[in-house]
């Protein structure tokens, strides 16, 4: 029997640890929600405790595992196993996370970022099965991506390849990204951009039929609120969704011109905006690509559940 | 002794055929300038005649060659060896060029596009030696590129990967690319874009000190004219060069975010604009990238001569 894989998915709100079979099925998992305010060392201690707990609860030994795949919500130096930055967690600036976890175990430990793990999930078990090259783009609070070329993740020099969210696609429109630049894809279409976009549209005279709280301020605008707007046919929400989709469609078009991939897979929370969002992404793409498409390209929505990062983390041990 | 390589570089103005050593040195070559108006079949006949002529002039047999690498100035279906489109040559729409050349020889023939051959030249013999991953961008009449990942050209599904020139970086500025889209990199910074940019700047009130001919029309504006403008300190020419450099700098920044490569190599005719152009490309890149650079990235100018495409074509046989 092939050994089990252990995945650790450090998220911005939850931390999941799971035992995963090589076919992607989860054997057992534990999820906690109290890691965000912890120091780096305490997070490592927590991970160690949870992995150990999971091993013994399943009457296994450490040697029954092939290794531990840890994924992190931020930039990672892949070769060195060091976290660089994270907008979701405190600390973790140049922290040797792989080494720190490694010292508590005798099996291989690897560290990668969350979008890479999700991309690998899609490649191995999800919408990308059967393809050797896929681009996975997750549109959520921010925008992340994973590039798989000939069956392997392409990570670049440092390990930070795939930052499509920071590519400039529409400068000069006063939408500033968290990185400070004007006109990044992330400034035009992700959760972090919604307060800005909502504010600008309101100032441009758009009216919303959303019931705003008395103490409303723009920072409260998020993907969920816009989805609720769609449900009540709010023109402002609909306009935001179409604008974001147009920007993502442009991003997808750029990816198409650069990678000429057979498939682009879209994931992330904002996809819950539904068909109106996905349809406009696709139509924008085809408006731009027209007769430059020589072979069919698939633009599909991820069907992965909430455990894609965890399963992907574990599966990275098989890369 | 290792066998010689034969390269065929079909350009927009000249056609070169050469015998090349595996170390990149040219043994002998023939260049002609009368192929552009010829039909596909006549170009194939011409290539066949020139290769045969070169073989016998060097007292060789076909079997002394490893093969023939043909490069084409336009889109190519790599696996099928079929040309798709070219903006430089008439015909060649879905033409089985590899097969057509192949029937006249008994050695392997491959077909790729010119930017890929130049990128491979850089990787093997030029500014990219010692790197496993490089991005090569050529800024000339149009914009082409070659992506080398782990020592291999990445060509995508069809063979058209690397079209950074068609990525959208600045829409809504009325600069339309030859592809019909608004705000492509090629609409902002390449030879084909110069008439438009010159016209717009003139209409915006910019004055030129270039001595324009009596029958001047904007279609006459090209890279050479702008270079002459630089030499006489023409403010309009200088402004065009800085704008083009800004757009290329943005393109380079996007490449950096997507590929996180150790090196980006710039080639092509517009690089003859000199330091003012290259310096602004670099400064725009660093303005955008700021503290997001975690490892040193080289942005260098190709030192290749006019034979890079020919040598690269031949060297592709060694890929």
JSON list of N, CA and C in Angstrom, two decimals, chain A residues 75 77 84 147 149 154-164 166-171 179 181 250 253-254 257-262 288 290 294-296, chain B residues 75 77 84 147 149 154-164 166-171 179 181 250 253-254 257-262 288 290 292 294-296:
[
{"chain": "A", "resi": 75, "resn": "UNK", "atom": "N", "xyz": [3.76, 34.87, -0.17]},
{"chain": "A", "resi": 75, "resn": "UNK", "atom": "CA", "xyz": [4.96, 34.55, -0.95]},
{"chain": "A", "resi": 75, "resn": "UNK", "atom": "C", "xyz": [5.87, 33.61, -0.19]},
{"chain": "A", "resi": 77, "resn": "UNK", "atom": "N", "xyz": [9.75, 31.48, -0.51]},
{"chain": "A", "resi": 77, "resn": "UNK", "atom": "CA", "xyz": [10.98, 31.06, -1.21]},
{"chain": "A", "resi": 77, "resn": "UNK", "atom": "C", "xyz": [10.94, 29.56, -1.27]},
{"chain": "A", "resi": 84, "resn": "UNK", "atom": "N", "xyz": [8.02, 34.62, 2.81]},
{"chain": "A", "resi": 84, "resn": "UNK", "atom": "CA", "xyz": [8.52, 35.98, 2.57]},
{"chain": "A", "resi": 84, "resn": "UNK", "atom": "C", "xyz": [7.57, 37.01, 3.17]},
{"chain": "A", "resi": 147, "resn": "UNK", "atom": "N", "xyz": [0.90, 27.95, -12.12]},
{"chain": "A", "resi": 147, "resn": "UNK", "atom": "CA", "xyz": [1.22, 27.64, -13.52]},
{"chain": "A", "resi": 147, "resn": "UNK", "atom": "C", "xyz": [1.77, 26.22, -13.56]},
{"chain": "A", "resi": 149, "resn": "UNK", "atom": "N", "xyz": [3.30, 23.46, -16.05]},
{"chain": "A", "resi": 149, "resn": "UNK", "atom": "CA", "xyz": [3.86, 23.26, -17.39]},
{"chain": "A", "resi": 149, "resn": "UNK", "atom": "C", "xyz": [4.44, 21.86, -17.46]},
{"chain": "A", "resi": 154, "resn": "UNK", "atom": "N", "xyz": [5.46, 25.56, -12.28]},
{"chain": "A", "resi": 154, "resn": "UNK", "atom": "CA", "xyz": [6.53, 26.50, -12.62]},
{"chain": "A", "resi": 154, "resn": "UNK", "atom": "C", "xyz": [6.51, 27.60, -11.57]},
{"chain": "A", "resi": 155, "resn": "UNK", "atom": "N", "xyz": [7.61, 27.69, -10.83]},
{"chain": "A", "resi": 155, "resn": "UNK", "atom": "CA", "xyz": [7.64, 28.59, -9.67]},
{"chain": "A", "resi": 155, "resn": "UNK", "atom": "C", "xyz": [8.53, 29.80, -9.86]},
{"chain": "A", "resi": 156, "resn": "UNK", "atom": "N", "xyz": [9.36, 29.82, -10.89]},
{"chain": "A", "resi": 156, "resn": "UNK", "atom": "CA", "xyz": [10.27, 30.94, -11.10]},
{"chain": "A", "resi": 156, "resn": "UNK", "atom": "C", "xyz": [11.48, 30.87, -10.20]},
{"chain": "A", "resi": 157, "resn": "UNK", "atom": "N", "xyz": [12.26, 31.95, -10.25]},
{"chain": "A", "resi": 157, "resn": "UNK", "atom": "CA", "xyz": [13.53, 32.01, -9.55]},
{"chain": "A", "resi": 157, "resn": "UNK", "atom": "C", "xyz": [13.37, 31.92, -8.04]},
{"chain": "A", "resi": 158, "resn": "UNK", "atom": "N", "xyz": [12.51, 32.76, -7.48]},
{"chain": "A", "resi": 158, "resn": "UNK", "atom": "CA", "xyz": [12.33, 32.82, -6.03]},
{"chain": "A", "resi": 158, "resn": "UNK", "atom": "C", "xyz": [11.29, 31.81, -5.57]},
{"chain": "A", "resi": 159, "resn": "UNK", "atom": "N", "xyz": [10.27, 31.64, -6.40]},
{"chain": "A", "resi": 159, "resn": "UNK", "atom": "CA", "xyz": [9.13, 30.81, -6.03]},
{"chain": "A", "resi": 159, "resn": "UNK", "atom": "C", "xyz": [7.85, 31.61, -6.12]},
{"chain": "A", "resi": 160, "resn": "UNK", "atom": "N", "xyz": [7.94, 32.82, -6.67]},
{"chain": "A", "resi": 160, "resn": "UNK", "atom": "CA", "xyz": [6.79, 33.73, -6.68]},
{"chain": "A", "resi": 160, "resn": "UNK", "atom": "C", "xyz": [6.18, 33.91, -8.07]},
{"chain": "A", "resi": 161, "resn": "UNK", "atom": "N", "xyz": [6.48, 33.02, -9.00]},
{"chain": "A", "resi": 161, "resn": "UNK", "atom": "CA", "xyz": [5.87, 33.14, -10.33]},
{"chain": "A", "resi": 161, "resn": "UNK", "atom": "C", "xyz": [4.35, 33.05, -10.23]},
{"chain": "A", "resi": 162, "resn": "UNK", "atom": "N", "xyz": [3.67, 33.57, -11.25]},
{"chain": "A", "resi": 162, "resn": "UNK", "atom": "CA", "xyz": [2.21, 33.45, -11.29]},
{"chain": "A", "resi": 162, "resn": "UNK", "atom": "C", "xyz": [1.46, 34.60, -10.66]},
{"chain": "A", "resi": 163, "resn": "UNK", "atom": "N", "xyz": [2.14, 35.70, -10.41]},
{"chain": "A", "resi": 163, "resn": "UNK", "atom": "CA", "xyz": [1.46, 36.85, -9.79]},
{"chain": "A", "resi": 163, "resn": "UNK", "atom": "C", "xyz": [0.72, 37.68, -10.85]},
{"chain": "A", "resi": 164, "resn": "UNK", "atom": "N", "xyz": [-0.21, 37.03, -11.51]},
{"chain": "A", "resi": 164, "resn": "UNK", "atom": "CA", "xyz": [-1.02, 37.73, -12.51]},
{"chain": "A", "resi": 164, "resn": "UNK", "atom": "C", "xyz": [-1.79, 38.90, -11.87]},
{"chain": "A", "resi": 166, "resn": "UNK", "atom": "N", "xyz": [-0.79, 41.09, -9.96]},
{"chain": "A", "resi": 166, "resn": "UNK", "atom": "CA", "xyz": [-0.02, 42.34, -9.95]},
{"chain": "A", "resi": 166, "resn": "UNK", "atom": "C", "xyz": [0.36, 42.83, -11.34]},
{"chain": "A", "resi": 167, "resn": "UNK", "atom": "N", "xyz": [-0.05, 42.11, -12.38]},
{"chain": "A", "resi": 167, "resn": "UNK", "atom": "CA", "xyz": [0.25, 42.62, -13.72]},
{"chain": "A", "resi": 167, "resn": "UNK", "atom": "C", "xyz": [-0.63, 43.83, -14.01]},
{"chain": "A", "resi": 168, "resn": "UNK", "atom": "N", "xyz": [-0.05, 44.77, -14.73]},
{"chain": "A", "resi": 168, "resn": "UNK", "atom": "CA", "xyz": [-0.76, 46.01, -15.07]},
{"chain": "A", "resi": 168, "resn": "UNK", "atom": "C", "xyz": [-1.62, 45.76, -16.31]},
{"chain": "A", "resi": 169, "resn": "UNK", "atom": "N", "xyz": [-2.91, 45.96, -16.17]},
{"chain": "A", "resi": 169, "resn": "UNK", "atom": "CA", "xyz": [-3.79, 45.76, -17.33]},
{"chain": "A", "resi": 169, "resn": "UNK", "atom": "C", "xyz": [-4.61, 47.00, -17.65]},
{"chain": "A", "resi": 170, "resn": "UNK", "atom": "N", "xyz": [-4.66, 47.96, -16.73]},
{"chain": "A", "resi": 170, "resn": "UNK", "atom": "CA", "xyz": [-5.50, 49.13, -16.98]},
{"chain": "A", "resi": 170, "resn": "UNK", "atom": "C", "xyz": [-5.08, 50.32, -16.12]},
{"chain": "A", "resi": 171, "resn": "UNK", "atom": "N", "xyz": [-3.92, 50.91, -16.44]},
{"chain": "A", "resi": 171, "resn": "UNK", "atom": "CA", "xyz": [-3.45, 52.02, -15.62]},
{"chain": "A", "resi": 171, "resn": "UNK", "atom": "C", "xyz": [-4.25, 53.30, -15.89]},
{"chain": "A", "resi": 179, "resn": "UNK", "atom": "N", "xyz": [-0.56, 46.81, -3.59]},
{"chain": "A", "resi": 179, "resn": "UNK", "atom": "CA", "xyz": [0.88, 46.88, -3.81]},
{"chain": "A", "resi": 179, "resn": "UNK", "atom": "C", "xyz": [1.32, 48.32, -4.06]},
{"chain": "A", "resi": 181, "resn": "UNK", "atom": "N", "xyz": [0.57, 50.06, -6.86]},
{"chain": "A", "resi": 181, "resn": "UNK", "atom": "CA", "xyz": [0.52, 50.41, -8.28]},
{"chain": "A", "resi": 181, "resn": "UNK", "atom": "C", "xyz": [-0.91, 50.66, -8.73]},
{"chain": "A", "resi": 250, "resn": "UNK", "atom": "N", "xyz": [-9.88, 40.27, -19.45]},
{"chain": "A", "resi": 250, "resn": "UNK", "atom": "CA", "xyz": [-8.66, 40.83, -20.03]},
{"chain": "A", "resi": 250, "resn": "UNK", "atom": "C", "xyz": [-7.43, 40.07, -19.52]},
{"chain": "A", "resi": 253, "resn": "UNK", "atom": "N", "xyz": [-7.22, 36.83, -21.22]},
{"chain": "A", "resi": 253, "resn": "UNK", "atom": "CA", "xyz": [-6.74, 37.04, -22.59]},
{"chain": "A", "resi": 253, "resn": "UNK", "atom": "C", "xyz": [-5.22, 37.17, -22.60]},
{"chain": "A", "resi": 254, "resn": "UNK", "atom": "N", "xyz": [-4.69, 37.94, -21.67]},
{"chain": "A", "resi": 254, "resn": "UNK", "atom": "CA", "xyz": [-3.23, 38.08, -21.59]},
{"chain": "A", "resi": 254, "resn": "UNK", "atom": "C", "xyz": [-2.57, 36.73, -21.32]},
{"chain": "A", "resi": 257, "resn": "UNK", "atom": "N", "xyz": [-2.44, 34.83, -24.52]},
{"chain": "A", "resi": 257, "resn": "UNK", "atom": "CA", "xyz": [-1.40, 35.26, -25.45]},
{"chain": "A", "resi": 257, "resn": "UNK", "atom": "C", "xyz": [-0.01, 34.83, -24.97]},
{"chain": "A", "resi": 258, "resn": "UNK", "atom": "N", "xyz": [0.19, 34.79, -23.68]},
{"chain": "A", "resi": 258, "resn": "UNK", "atom": "CA", "xyz": [1.51, 34.47, -23.14]},
{"chain": "A", "resi": 258, "resn": "UNK", "atom": "C", "xyz": [1.76, 32.96, -23.12]},
{"chain": "A", "resi": 259, "resn": "UNK", "atom": "N", "xyz": [0.76, 32.19, -22.67]},
{"chain": "A", "resi": 259, "resn": "UNK", "atom": "CA", "xyz": [0.99, 30.76, -22.46]},
{"chain": "A", "resi": 259, "resn": "UNK", "atom": "C", "xyz": [0.38, 29.87, -23.54]},
{"chain": "A", "resi": 260, "resn": "UNK", "atom": "N", "xyz": [-0.58, 30.41, -24.30]},
{"chain": "A", "resi": 260, "resn": "UNK", "atom": "CA", "xyz": [-1.25, 29.58, -25.30]},
{"chain": "A", "resi": 260, "resn": "UNK", "atom": "C", "xyz": [-1.61, 28.21, -24.69]},
{"chain": "A", "resi": 261, "resn": "UNK", "atom": "N", "xyz": [-2.31, 28.25, -23.53]},
{"chain": "A", "resi": 261, "resn": "UNK", "atom": "CA", "xyz": [-2.58, 27.00, -22.81]},
{"chain": "A", "resi": 261, "resn": "UNK", "atom": "C", "xyz": [-3.86, 26.34, -23.32]},
{"chain": "A", "resi": 262, "resn": "UNK", "atom": "N", "xyz": [-4.00, 25.04, -23.11]},
{"chain": "A", "resi": 262, "resn": "UNK", "atom": "CA", "xyz": [-5.24, 24.40, -23.54]},
{"chain": "A", "resi": 262, "resn": "UNK", "atom": "C", "xyz": [-6.41, 24.70, -22.60]},
{"chain": "A", "resi": 288, "resn": "UNK", "atom": "N", "xyz": [-11.71, 39.94, -27.24]},
{"chain": "A", "resi": 288, "resn": "UNK", "atom": "CA", "xyz": [-10.32, 40.31, -27.45]},
{"chain": "A", "resi": 288, "resn": "UNK", "atom": "C", "xyz": [-9.58, 39.31, -28.34]},
{"chain": "A", "resi": 290, "resn": "UNK", "atom": "N", "xyz": [-10.83, 36.89, -30.53]},
{"chain": "A", "resi": 290, "resn": "UNK", "atom": "CA", "xyz": [-11.38, 36.76, -31.89]},
{"chain": "A", "resi": 290, "resn": "UNK", "atom": "C", "xyz": [-10.71, 35.68, -32.75]},
{"chain": "A", "resi": 294, "resn": "UNK", "atom": "N", "xyz": [-6.31, 29.62, -32.41]},
{"chain": "A", "resi": 294, "resn": "UNK", "atom": "CA", "xyz": [-6.07, 28.62, -33.45]},
{"chain": "A", "resi": 294, "resn": "UNK", "atom": "C", "xyz": [-6.46, 27.22, -33.00]},
{"chain": "A", "resi": 295, "resn": "UNK", "atom": "N", "xyz": [-6.50, 27.00, -31.69]},
{"chain": "A", "resi": 295, "resn": "UNK", "atom": "CA", "xyz": [-6.95, 25.72, -31.15]},
{"chain": "A", "resi": 295, "resn": "UNK", "atom": "C", "xyz": [-7.87, 26.05, -29.98]},
{"chain": "A", "resi": 296, "resn": "UNK", "atom": "N", "xyz": [-8.81, 25.18, -29.76]},
{"chain": "A", "resi": 296, "resn": "UNK", "atom": "CA", "xyz": [-9.81, 25.40, -28.72]},
{"chain": "A", "resi": 296, "resn": "UNK", "atom": "C", "xyz": [-9.14, 25.59, -27.35]},
{"chain": "B", "resi": 75, "resn": "UNK", "atom": "N", "xyz": [3.25, 33.28, -36.99]},
{"chain": "B", "resi": 75, "resn": "UNK", "atom": "CA", "xyz": [2.76, 32.17, -36.17]},
{"chain": "B", "resi": 75, "resn": "UNK", "atom": "C", "xyz": [3.00, 30.83, -36.86]},
{"chain": "B", "resi": 77, "resn": "UNK", "atom": "N", "xyz": [2.34, 26.48, -36.28]},
{"chain": "B", "resi": 77, "resn": "UNK", "atom": "CA", "xyz": [1.91, 25.29, -35.52]},
{"chain": "B", "resi": 77, "resn": "UNK", "atom": "C", "xyz": [3.13, 24.42, -35.37]},
{"chain": "B", "resi": 84, "resn": "UNK", "atom": "N", "xyz": [0.98, 29.57, -39.83]},
{"chain": "B", "resi": 84, "resn": "UNK", "atom": "CA", "xyz": [-0.41, 29.99, -39.65]},
{"chain": "B", "resi": 84, "resn": "UNK", "atom": "C", "xyz": [-0.66, 31.33, -40.34]},
{"chain": "B", "resi": 147, "resn": "UNK", "atom": "N", "xyz": [10.17, 32.09, -24.77]},
{"chain": "B", "resi": 147, "resn": "UNK", "atom": "CA", "xyz": [10.18, 31.73, -23.35]},
{"chain": "B", "resi": 147, "resn": "UNK", "atom": "C", "xyz": [10.98, 30.45, -23.22]},
{"chain": "B", "resi": 149, "resn": "UNK", "atom": "N", "xyz": [12.19, 27.72, -20.50]},
{"chain": "B", "resi": 149, "resn": "UNK", "atom": "CA", "xyz": [11.98, 27.23, -19.14]},
{"chain": "B", "resi": 149, "resn": "UNK", "atom": "C", "xyz": [12.74, 25.94, -18.97]},
{"chain": "B", "resi": 154, "resn": "UNK", "atom": "N", "xyz": [9.32, 27.03, -24.33]},
{"chain": "B", "resi": 154, "resn": "UNK", "atom": "CA", "xyz": [7.92, 26.77, -24.01]},
{"chain": "B", "resi": 154, "resn": "UNK", "atom": "C", "xyz": [7.08, 27.36, -25.13]},
{"chain": "B", "resi": 155, "resn": "UNK", "atom": "N", "xyz": [6.36, 26.51, -25.85]},
{"chain": "B", "resi": 155, "resn": "UNK", "atom": "CA", "xyz": [5.66, 26.95, -27.05]},
{"chain": "B", "resi": 155, "resn": "UNK", "atom": "C", "xyz": [4.15, 26.99, -26.92]},
{"chain": "B", "resi": 156, "resn": "UNK", "atom": "N", "xyz": [3.62, 26.39, -25.84]},
{"chain": "B", "resi": 156, "resn": "UNK", "atom": "CA", "xyz": [2.17, 26.36, -25.68]},
{"chain": "B", "resi": 156, "resn": "UNK", "atom": "C", "xyz": [1.52, 25.30, -26.55]},
{"chain": "B", "resi": 157, "resn": "UNK", "atom": "N", "xyz": [0.20, 25.33, -26.55]},
{"chain": "B", "resi": 157, "resn": "UNK", "atom": "CA", "xyz": [-0.61, 24.31, -27.20]},
{"chain": "B", "resi": 157, "resn": "UNK", "atom": "C", "xyz": [-0.40, 24.30, -28.71]},
{"chain": "B", "resi": 158, "resn": "UNK", "atom": "N", "xyz": [-0.54, 25.45, -29.34]},
{"chain": "B", "resi": 158, "resn": "UNK", "atom": "CA", "xyz": [-0.44, 25.54, -30.79]},
{"chain": "B", "resi": 158, "resn": "UNK", "atom": "C", "xyz": [1.02, 25.74, -31.23]},
{"chain": "B", "resi": 159, "resn": "UNK", "atom": "N", "xyz": [1.74, 26.51, -30.41]},
{"chain": "B", "resi": 159, "resn": "UNK", "atom": "CA", "xyz": [3.10, 26.89, -30.77]},
{"chain": "B", "resi": 159, "resn": "UNK", "atom": "C", "xyz": [3.22, 28.40, -30.77]},
{"chain": "B", "resi": 160, "resn": "UNK", "atom": "N", "xyz": [2.20, 29.08, -30.28]},
{"chain": "B", "resi": 160, "resn": "UNK", "atom": "CA", "xyz": [2.15, 30.55, -30.37]},
{"chain": "B", "resi": 160, "resn": "UNK", "atom": "C", "xyz": [2.34, 31.23, -29.02]},
{"chain": "B", "resi": 161, "resn": "UNK", "atom": "N", "xyz": [2.84, 30.52, -28.02]},
{"chain": "B", "resi": 161, "resn": "UNK", "atom": "CA", "xyz": [3.07, 31.15, -26.72]},
{"chain": "B", "resi": 161, "resn": "UNK", "atom": "C", "xyz": [4.07, 32.30, -26.86]},
{"chain": "B", "resi": 162, "resn": "UNK", "atom": "N", "xyz": [4.04, 33.21, -25.90]},
{"chain": "B", "resi": 162, "resn": "UNK", "atom": "CA", "xyz": [5.02, 34.31, -25.89]},
{"chain": "B", "resi": 162, "resn": "UNK", "atom": "C", "xyz": [4.57, 35.56, -26.60]},
{"chain": "B", "resi": 163, "resn": "UNK", "atom": "N", "xyz": [3.28, 35.66, -26.91]},
{"chain": "B", "resi": 163, "resn": "UNK", "atom": "CA", "xyz": [2.80, 36.86, -27.62]},
{"chain": "B", "resi": 163, "resn": "UNK", "atom": "C", "xyz": [2.56, 38.00, -26.63]},
{"chain": "B", "resi": 164, "resn": "UNK", "atom": "N", "xyz": [3.62, 38.40, -25.97]},
{"chain": "B", "resi": 164, "resn": "UNK", "atom": "CA", "xyz": [3.52, 39.53, -25.03]},
{"chain": "B", "resi": 164, "resn": "UNK", "atom": "C", "xyz": [3.08, 40.80, -25.77]},
{"chain": "B", "resi": 166, "resn": "UNK", "atom": "N", "xyz": [0.77, 41.20, -27.77]},
{"chain": "B", "resi": 166, "resn": "UNK", "atom": "CA", "xyz": [-0.69, 41.34, -27.83]},
{"chain": "B", "resi": 166, "resn": "UNK", "atom": "C", "xyz": [-1.34, 41.42, -26.46]},
{"chain": "B", "resi": 167, "resn": "UNK", "atom": "N", "xyz": [-0.55, 41.38, -25.40]},
{"chain": "B", "resi": 167, "resn": "UNK", "atom": "CA", "xyz": [-1.18, 41.52, -24.08]},
{"chain": "B", "resi": 167, "resn": "UNK", "atom": "C", "xyz": [-1.62, 42.97, -23.89]},
{"chain": "B", "resi": 168, "resn": "UNK", "atom": "N", "xyz": [-2.75, 43.12, -23.20]},
{"chain": "B", "resi": 168, "resn": "UNK", "atom": "CA", "xyz": [-3.32, 44.45, -22.97]},
{"chain": "B", "resi": 168, "resn": "UNK", "atom": "C", "xyz": [-2.65, 45.06, -21.74]},
{"chain": "B", "resi": 169, "resn": "UNK", "atom": "N", "xyz": [-2.00, 46.19, -21.93]},
{"chain": "B", "resi": 169, "resn": "UNK", "atom": "CA", "xyz": [-1.36, 46.84, -20.79]},
{"chain": "B", "resi": 169, "resn": "UNK", "atom": "C", "xyz": [-1.86, 48.26, -20.56]},
{"chain": "B", "resi": 170, "resn": "UNK", "atom": "N", "xyz": [-2.56, 48.83, -21.55]},
{"chain": "B", "resi": 170, "resn": "UNK", "atom": "CA", "xyz": [-3.00, 50.21, -21.39]},
{"chain": "B", "resi": 170, "resn": "UNK", "atom": "C", "xyz": [-4.18, 50.54, -22.31]},
{"chain": "B", "resi": 171, "resn": "UNK", "atom": "N", "xyz": [-5.34, 49.99, -21.99]},
{"chain": "B", "resi": 171, "resn": "UNK", "atom": "CA", "xyz": [-6.49, 50.22, -22.86]},
{"chain": "B", "resi": 171, "resn": "UNK", "atom": "C", "xyz": [-7.04, 51.64, -22.69]},
{"chain": "B", "resi": 179, "resn": "UNK", "atom": "N", "xyz": [-3.73, 44.08, -34.47]},
{"chain": "B", "resi": 179, "resn": "UNK", "atom": "CA", "xyz": [-4.67, 42.98, -34.19]},
{"chain": "B", "resi": 179, "resn": "UNK", "atom": "C", "xyz": [-6.09, 43.51, -34.03]},
{"chain": "B", "resi": 181, "resn": "UNK", "atom": "N", "xyz": [-7.11, 45.33, -31.36]},
{"chain": "B", "resi": 181, "resn": "UNK", "atom": "CA", "xyz": [-7.39, 45.67, -29.97]},
{"chain": "B", "resi": 181, "resn": "UNK", "atom": "C", "xyz": [-6.74, 46.99, -29.57]},
{"chain": "B", "resi": 250, "resn": "UNK", "atom": "N", "xyz": [6.63, 48.52, -18.54]},
{"chain": "B", "resi": 250, "resn": "UNK", "atom": "CA", "xyz": [5.43, 47.92, -17.95]},
{"chain": "B", "resi": 250, "resn": "UNK", "atom": "C", "xyz": [5.31, 46.45, -18.38]},
{"chain": "B", "resi": 253, "resn": "UNK", "atom": "N", "xyz": [7.70, 44.44, -16.49]},
{"chain": "B", "resi": 253, "resn": "UNK", "atom": "CA", "xyz": [7.21, 44.27, -15.12]},
{"chain": "B", "resi": 253, "resn": "UNK", "atom": "C", "xyz": [6.19, 43.13, -15.06]},
{"chain": "B", "resi": 254, "resn": "UNK", "atom": "N", "xyz": [5.28, 43.11, -16.03]},
{"chain": "B", "resi": 254, "resn": "UNK", "atom": "CA", "xyz": [4.29, 42.03, -16.06]},
{"chain": "B", "resi": 254, "resn": "UNK", "atom": "C", "xyz": [4.98, 40.67, -16.23]},
{"chain": "B", "resi": 257, "resn": "UNK", "atom": "N", "xyz": [6.33, 39.62, -12.92]},
{"chain": "B", "resi": 257, "resn": "UNK", "atom": "CA", "xyz": [5.33, 39.11, -11.98]},
{"chain": "B", "resi": 257, "resn": "UNK", "atom": "C", "xyz": [4.85, 37.71, -12.39]},
{"chain": "B", "resi": 258, "resn": "UNK", "atom": "N", "xyz": [4.80, 37.46, -13.67]},
{"chain": "B", "resi": 258, "resn": "UNK", "atom": "CA", "xyz": [4.28, 36.18, -14.15]},
{"chain": "B", "resi": 258, "resn": "UNK", "atom": "C", "xyz": [5.32, 35.08, -14.07]},
{"chain": "B", "resi": 259, "resn": "UNK", "atom": "N", "xyz": [6.55, 35.38, -14.51]},
{"chain": "B", "resi": 259, "resn": "UNK", "atom": "CA", "xyz": [7.57, 34.33, -14.63]},
{"chain": "B", "resi": 259, "resn": "UNK", "atom": "C", "xyz": [8.61, 34.34, -13.52]},
{"chain": "B", "resi": 260, "resn": "UNK", "atom": "N", "xyz": [8.74, 35.46, -12.82]},
{"chain": "B", "resi": 260, "resn": "UNK", "atom": "CA", "xyz": [9.78, 35.56, -11.79]},
{"chain": "B", "resi": 260, "resn": "UNK", "atom": "C", "xyz": [11.10, 34.99, -12.34]},
{"chain": "B", "resi": 261, "resn": "UNK", "atom": "N", "xyz": [11.52, 35.50, -13.51]},
{"chain": "B", "resi": 261, "resn": "UNK", "atom": "CA", "xyz": [12.69, 34.93, -14.16]},
{"chain": "B", "resi": 261, "resn": "UNK", "atom": "C", "xyz": [13.98, 35.58, -13.65]},
{"chain": "B", "resi": 262, "resn": "UNK", "atom": "N", "xyz": [15.11, 34.91, -13.78]},
{"chain": "B", "resi": 262, "resn": "UNK", "atom": "CA", "xyz": [16.36, 35.53, -13.36]},
{"chain": "B", "resi": 262, "resn": "UNK", "atom": "C", "xyz": [16.86, 36.58, -14.35]},
{"chain": "B", "resi": 288, "resn": "UNK", "atom": "N", "xyz": [7.77, 50.25, -10.81]},
{"chain": "B", "resi": 288, "resn": "UNK", "atom": "CA", "xyz": [6.62, 49.37, -10.57]},
{"chain": "B", "resi": 288, "resn": "UNK", "atom": "C", "xyz": [6.95, 48.24, -9.60]},
{"chain": "B", "resi": 290, "resn": "UNK", "atom": "N", "xyz": [9.55, 47.92, -7.30]},
{"chain": "B", "resi": 290, "resn": "UNK", "atom": "CA", "xyz": [9.95, 48.36, -5.95]},
{"chain": "B", "resi": 290, "resn": "UNK", "atom": "C", "xyz": [10.39, 47.22, -5.02]},
{"chain": "B", "resi": 292, "resn": "UNK", "atom": "N", "xyz": [8.97, 44.48, -4.38]},
{"chain": "B", "resi": 292, "resn": "UNK", "atom": "CA", "xyz": [8.48, 43.14, -4.72]},
{"chain": "B", "resi": 292, "resn": "UNK", "atom": "C", "xyz": [9.56, 42.28, -5.37]},
{"chain": "B", "resi": 294, "resn": "UNK", "atom": "N", "xyz": [12.56, 40.05, -4.85]},
{"chain": "B", "resi": 294, "resn": "UNK", "atom": "CA", "xyz": [13.20, 39.32, -3.75]},
{"chain": "B", "resi": 294, "resn": "UNK", "atom": "C", "xyz": [14.56, 38.76, -4.12]},
{"chain": "B", "resi": 295, "resn": "UNK", "atom": "N", "xyz": [14.79, 38.59, -5.41]},
{"chain": "B", "resi": 295, "resn": "UNK", "atom": "CA", "xyz": [16.10, 38.14, -5.89]},
{"chain": "B", "resi": 295, "resn": "UNK", "atom": "C", "xyz": [16.43, 39.00, -7.10]},
{"chain": "B", "resi": 296, "resn": "UNK", "atom": "N", "xyz": [17.70, 39.21, -7.30]},
{"chain": "B", "resi": 296, "resn": "UNK", "atom": "CA", "xyz": [18.16, 40.07, -8.38]},
{"chain": "B", "resi": 296, "resn": "UNK", "atom": "C", "xyz": [17.65, 39.58, -9.74]}
]
